Amino acid sequence: MSLINDILNNEDFSKQDIVSLLAISEKDEQDLLTTKAYSVKEKYIGRKAFVRGLIEFSNQCKKNCLYCGIRSGNSKVARYTLTDEEILSAVSLAVNNRYNGIVLQSGEISNQSFTKRITELIRKIKKEGGEDFRITLSLGEQSYETYREWFEAGAQRYLLRIETSNEQLYKKIHPDNDLHSFETRLNCLKEIQKAGYQTGTGVMIGLPFQTLEDLADDLLFLKSMSIDMVGMGPYIEHSDTPLYQEKENLLPLMERFNLSLRMISVLRLLMPFINIASTTALQSIFPMGREKGLKCGANILMPNLTPGKYRGSYLLYENKACIDEDADECLDCLDKRVQMVGEKIDYENFGDSKHYFNRYNPVS
Ligand code: 5AD
Ligand code: SF4
Ligand code: FES
């Protein structure tokens, strides 16, 4: 107990400190960490969360990541792409519910007509939601020119998970070819920053072969890259993927869940001003998982606005939450859930990453 106390009183954390925090197994020690992280969140962000509506607009993907349920090699998936009308009606649902932004996510598709379609779509979404409406893109690896084109069209934020900062581990969970290169992923992340976006990345937690040292390095990577937003959550195995064969070599689900909460807390202590998402993967393991994430230091929720009939086809992992609900049901239940943990949703502010503005106007 005193070791954890001592570490939490440190100004900065060494890699070894982080490993010790991630290794916590006693409940009272986990509580100490959570309390400290929540006090930092309260101080710099407040007892609140921001929401963005998630639109999973296509499950087409040219990649074949070994862990992902919608990988191109999974022929059991019914592929879909939303029409502009379907996307815009999800946007209007967001607007009617006072959400001031959406996340547009799909598998990885890259060609000229896709680039143009997204550019046009960004303009249409701005018409529907207003000039200030926040658009976050999560559309994978693209060229610098494409990132710039979408930024100029009006998207303000981009999410591209690095998945793991350990190149060797990255190689173990992706096919060994040019389409799945760690170096390209890292370069894309840098180009997203250079293009001007509030930049988000993240990792999966509890992957086979992953150590606590790897996870500590992931957190230090996020800090060294001066990332503005983070989405990270537990790895959840999917039986139609090659990585499923490693299922005997995983931490039990609840341990992955608690480790994910500790990752969120340590990250909040390392980077007080960034936005941290409480992910659906947390909710998929434990019904109040996302709300627990908020109490551990996360401040962003991304309720699903994908039309109900497509949700069952966007299964990156199994037992995903809310796939039998329709968008308006998720909207209804969100406020109540957040109130249950003593927080509020902030509908008045955009919830831009404060860290992003600090990057451009350093405080000291
Ligand atoms: N478990 C948890 N997260 C997953 N993702 C993909 N497959 C899984 C899985 N089996 C995450 C990846 C990807 C994001 C869109 O979903 O981190 O970047
Ligand atoms: Fe495609 Fe993303 Fe799944 Fe990889 S993780 S197969 S890029 S949707
Ligand atoms: Fe989907 Fe409650 S968040 S039904």
GROMACS .gro file of C-alpha atoms in nm, residues 16-190:
model
  175
   16GLN     CA    1   0.880   0.126  -1.334
   17ASP     CA    2   0.626   0.340  -1.143
   18ILE     CA    3   0.374   0.288  -1.422
   19VAL     CA    4   0.433  -0.086  -1.427
   20SER     CA    5   0.372  -0.096  -1.050
   21LEU     CA    6   0.046   0.096  -1.088
   22LEU     CA    7  -0.071  -0.130  -1.371
   23ALA     CA    8   0.019  -0.437  -1.164
   24ILE     CA    9  -0.213  -0.342  -0.877
   25SER     CA   10  -0.429  -0.637  -0.776
   26GLU     CA   11  -0.570  -0.531  -0.436
   27LYS     CA   12  -0.899  -0.347  -0.434
   28ASP     CA   13  -0.791  -0.081  -0.183
   29GLU     CA   14  -0.488   0.000  -0.398
   30GLN     CA   15  -0.701   0.023  -0.711
   31ASP     CA   16  -0.935   0.257  -0.516
   32LEU     CA   17  -0.640   0.482  -0.425
   33LEU     CA   18  -0.541   0.509  -0.790
   34THR     CA   19  -0.900   0.573  -0.904
   35THR     CA   20  -0.954   0.842  -0.641
   36LYS     CA   21  -0.635   1.022  -0.735
   37ALA     CA   22  -0.715   1.008  -1.109
   38TYR     CA   23  -1.069   1.129  -1.049
   39SER     CA   24  -0.945   1.424  -0.844
   40VAL     CA   25  -0.726   1.528  -1.138
   41LYS     CA   26  -1.020   1.491  -1.376
   42GLU     CA   27  -1.240   1.700  -1.142
   43LYS     CA   28  -0.977   1.971  -1.121
   44TYR     CA   29  -0.902   2.008  -1.493
   45ILE     CA   30  -1.222   1.890  -1.658
   46GLY     CA   31  -1.498   1.868  -1.396
   47ARG     CA   32  -1.745   1.601  -1.293
   48LYS     CA   33  -1.873   1.560  -1.643
   49ALA     CA   34  -1.855   1.389  -1.979
   50PHE     CA   35  -1.889   1.505  -2.337
   51VAL     CA   36  -2.074   1.302  -2.597
   52ARG     CA   37  -2.018   1.240  -2.965
   53GLY     CA   38  -2.251   1.022  -3.168
   54LEU     CA   39  -2.076   0.728  -3.331
   55ILE     CA   40  -2.178   0.646  -3.688
   56GLU     CA   41  -2.026   0.320  -3.811
   57PHE     CA   42  -2.094   0.403  -4.169
   58SER     CA   43  -1.932   0.111  -4.347
   59ASN     CA   44  -1.787  -0.226  -4.250
   60GLN     CA   45  -1.599  -0.262  -4.579
   61CYS     CA   46  -1.230  -0.298  -4.506
   62LYS     CA   47  -0.928  -0.377  -4.719
   63LYS     CA   48  -0.724  -0.486  -4.419
   64ASN     CA   49  -0.702  -0.817  -4.249
   65CYS     CA   50  -0.597  -0.743  -3.890
   66LEU     CA   51  -0.573  -1.075  -3.706
   67TYR     CA   52  -0.792  -0.964  -3.413
   68CYS     CA   53  -1.080  -0.789  -3.588
   69GLY     CA   54  -1.422  -0.936  -3.664
   70ILE     CA   55  -1.475  -0.731  -3.980
   71ARG     CA   56  -1.135  -0.811  -4.134
   72SER     CA   57  -1.156  -0.860  -4.509
   73GLY     CA   58  -1.086  -1.232  -4.472
   74ASN     CA   59  -1.404  -1.290  -4.270
   75SER     CA   60  -1.653  -1.399  -4.535
   76LYS     CA   61  -1.932  -1.442  -4.280
   77VAL     CA   62  -1.976  -1.065  -4.251
   78ALA     CA   63  -2.263  -0.905  -4.447
   79ARG     CA   64  -2.096  -0.594  -4.584
   80TYR     CA   65  -2.286  -0.265  -4.580
   81THR     CA   66  -2.229   0.104  -4.647
   82LEU     CA   67  -2.474   0.369  -4.532
   83THR     CA   68  -2.618   0.608  -4.788
   84ASP     CA   69  -2.568   0.983  -4.745
   85GLU     CA   70  -2.933   1.005  -4.641
   86GLU     CA   71  -2.884   0.746  -4.367
   87ILE     CA   72  -2.576   0.926  -4.241
   88LEU     CA   73  -2.746   1.265  -4.244
   89SER     CA   74  -3.046   1.131  -4.058
   90ALA     CA   75  -2.809   0.995  -3.789
   91VAL     CA   76  -2.654   1.344  -3.778
   92SER     CA   77  -2.995   1.504  -3.733
   93LEU     CA   78  -3.068   1.257  -3.453
   94ALA     CA   79  -2.746   1.378  -3.289
   95VAL     CA   80  -2.843   1.742  -3.335
   96ASN     CA   81  -3.195   1.687  -3.198
   97ASN     CA   82  -3.042   1.533  -2.891
   98ARG     CA   83  -2.812   1.832  -2.840
   99TYR     CA   84  -2.497   1.642  -2.934
  100ASN     CA   85  -2.255   1.885  -3.086
  101GLY     CA   86  -2.048   1.636  -3.277
  102ILE     CA   87  -2.022   1.295  -3.437
  103VAL     CA   88  -1.756   1.036  -3.510
  104LEU     CA   89  -1.759   0.891  -3.859
  105GLN     CA   90  -1.600   0.547  -3.851
  106SER     CA   91  -1.550   0.272  -4.107
  107GLY     CA   92  -1.316  -0.003  -4.205
  108GLU     CA   93  -1.023   0.108  -4.416
  109ILE     CA   94  -1.112   0.208  -4.770
  110SER     CA   95  -0.882   0.425  -4.977
  111ASN     CA   96  -0.940   0.538  -5.330
  112GLN     CA   97  -1.021   0.862  -5.505
  113SER     CA   98  -1.395   0.821  -5.511
  114PHE     CA   99  -1.399   0.742  -5.137
  115THR     CA  100  -1.192   1.053  -5.064
  116LYS     CA  101  -1.431   1.268  -5.266
  117ARG     CA  102  -1.737   1.112  -5.110
  118ILE     CA  103  -1.611   1.190  -4.760
  119THR     CA  104  -1.519   1.547  -4.858
  120GLU     CA  105  -1.872   1.605  -4.988
  121LEU     CA  106  -2.020   1.434  -4.686
  122ILE     CA  107  -1.828   1.657  -4.446
  123ARG     CA  108  -1.978   1.960  -4.620
  124LYS     CA  109  -2.329   1.813  -4.604
  125ILE     CA  110  -2.287   1.727  -4.235
  126LYS     CA  111  -2.181   2.087  -4.167
  127LYS     CA  112  -2.496   2.206  -4.340
  128GLU     CA  113  -2.706   1.977  -4.126
  129GLY     CA  114  -2.527   2.034  -3.795
  130GLY     CA  115  -2.404   2.392  -3.836
  131GLU     CA  116  -2.060   2.543  -3.900
  132ASP     CA  117  -1.936   2.464  -3.548
  133PHE     CA  118  -2.057   2.107  -3.548
  134ARG     CA  119  -1.762   1.885  -3.462
  135ILE     CA  120  -1.667   1.606  -3.700
  136THR     CA  121  -1.426   1.336  -3.592
  137LEU     CA  122  -1.301   1.098  -3.858
  138SER     CA  123  -1.188   0.744  -3.789
  139LEU     CA  124  -1.116   0.621  -4.141
  140GLY     CA  125  -0.777   0.461  -4.110
  141GLU     CA  126  -0.454   0.519  -4.299
  142GLN     CA  127  -0.477   0.772  -4.581
  143SER     CA  128  -0.236   0.997  -4.770
  144TYR     CA  129  -0.133   1.335  -4.626
  145GLU     CA  130  -0.322   1.506  -4.913
  146THR     CA  131  -0.640   1.324  -4.818
  147TYR     CA  132  -0.602   1.415  -4.450
  148ARG     CA  133  -0.557   1.779  -4.555
  149GLU     CA  134  -0.852   1.773  -4.793
  150TRP     CA  135  -1.087   1.645  -4.522
  151PHE     CA  136  -0.946   1.892  -4.268
  152GLU     CA  137  -1.005   2.180  -4.505
  153ALA     CA  138  -1.356   2.055  -4.574
  154GLY     CA  139  -1.425   2.100  -4.202
  155ALA     CA  140  -1.336   1.788  -4.001
  156GLN     CA  141  -1.159   1.893  -3.682
  157ARG     CA  142  -1.051   1.564  -3.524
  158TYR     CA  143  -0.904   1.234  -3.639
  159LEU     CA  144  -0.867   0.903  -3.458
  160LEU     CA  145  -0.615   0.641  -3.565
  161ARG     CA  146  -0.522   0.382  -3.309
  162ILE     CA  147  -0.163   0.264  -3.304
  163GLU     CA  148  -0.300  -0.058  -3.141
  164THR     CA  149   0.034  -0.117  -2.964
  165SER     CA  150   0.350   0.090  -2.955
  166ASN     CA  151   0.563  -0.226  -2.957
  167GLU     CA  152   0.657  -0.294  -3.318
  168GLN     CA  153   0.726  -0.664  -3.251
  169LEU     CA  154   0.385  -0.708  -3.093
  170TYR     CA  155   0.224  -0.512  -3.378
  171LYS     CA  156   0.376  -0.765  -3.618
  172LYS     CA  157   0.230  -1.054  -3.422
  173ILE     CA  158  -0.127  -0.925  -3.444
  174HIS     CA  159  -0.121  -0.818  -3.809
  175PRO     CA  160  -0.047  -1.003  -4.133
  176ASP     CA  161   0.314  -0.969  -4.242
  177ASN     CA  162   0.279  -0.747  -4.550
  178ASP     CA  163   0.306  -0.385  -4.664
  179LEU     CA  164  -0.061  -0.317  -4.601
  180HIS     CA  165  -0.006  -0.370  -4.230
  181SER     CA  166   0.313  -0.181  -4.157
  182PHE     CA  167   0.385  -0.034  -3.814
  183GLU     CA  168   0.603   0.232  -3.972
  184THR     CA  169   0.321   0.346  -4.202
  185ARG     CA  170   0.078   0.359  -3.910
  186LEU     CA  171   0.316   0.574  -3.709
  187ASN     CA  172   0.381   0.804  -4.006
  188CYS     CA  173   0.009   0.846  -4.066
  189LEU     CA  174  -0.039   0.948  -3.705
  190LYS     CA  175   0.231   1.212  -3.743
   0.00000   0.00000   0.00000
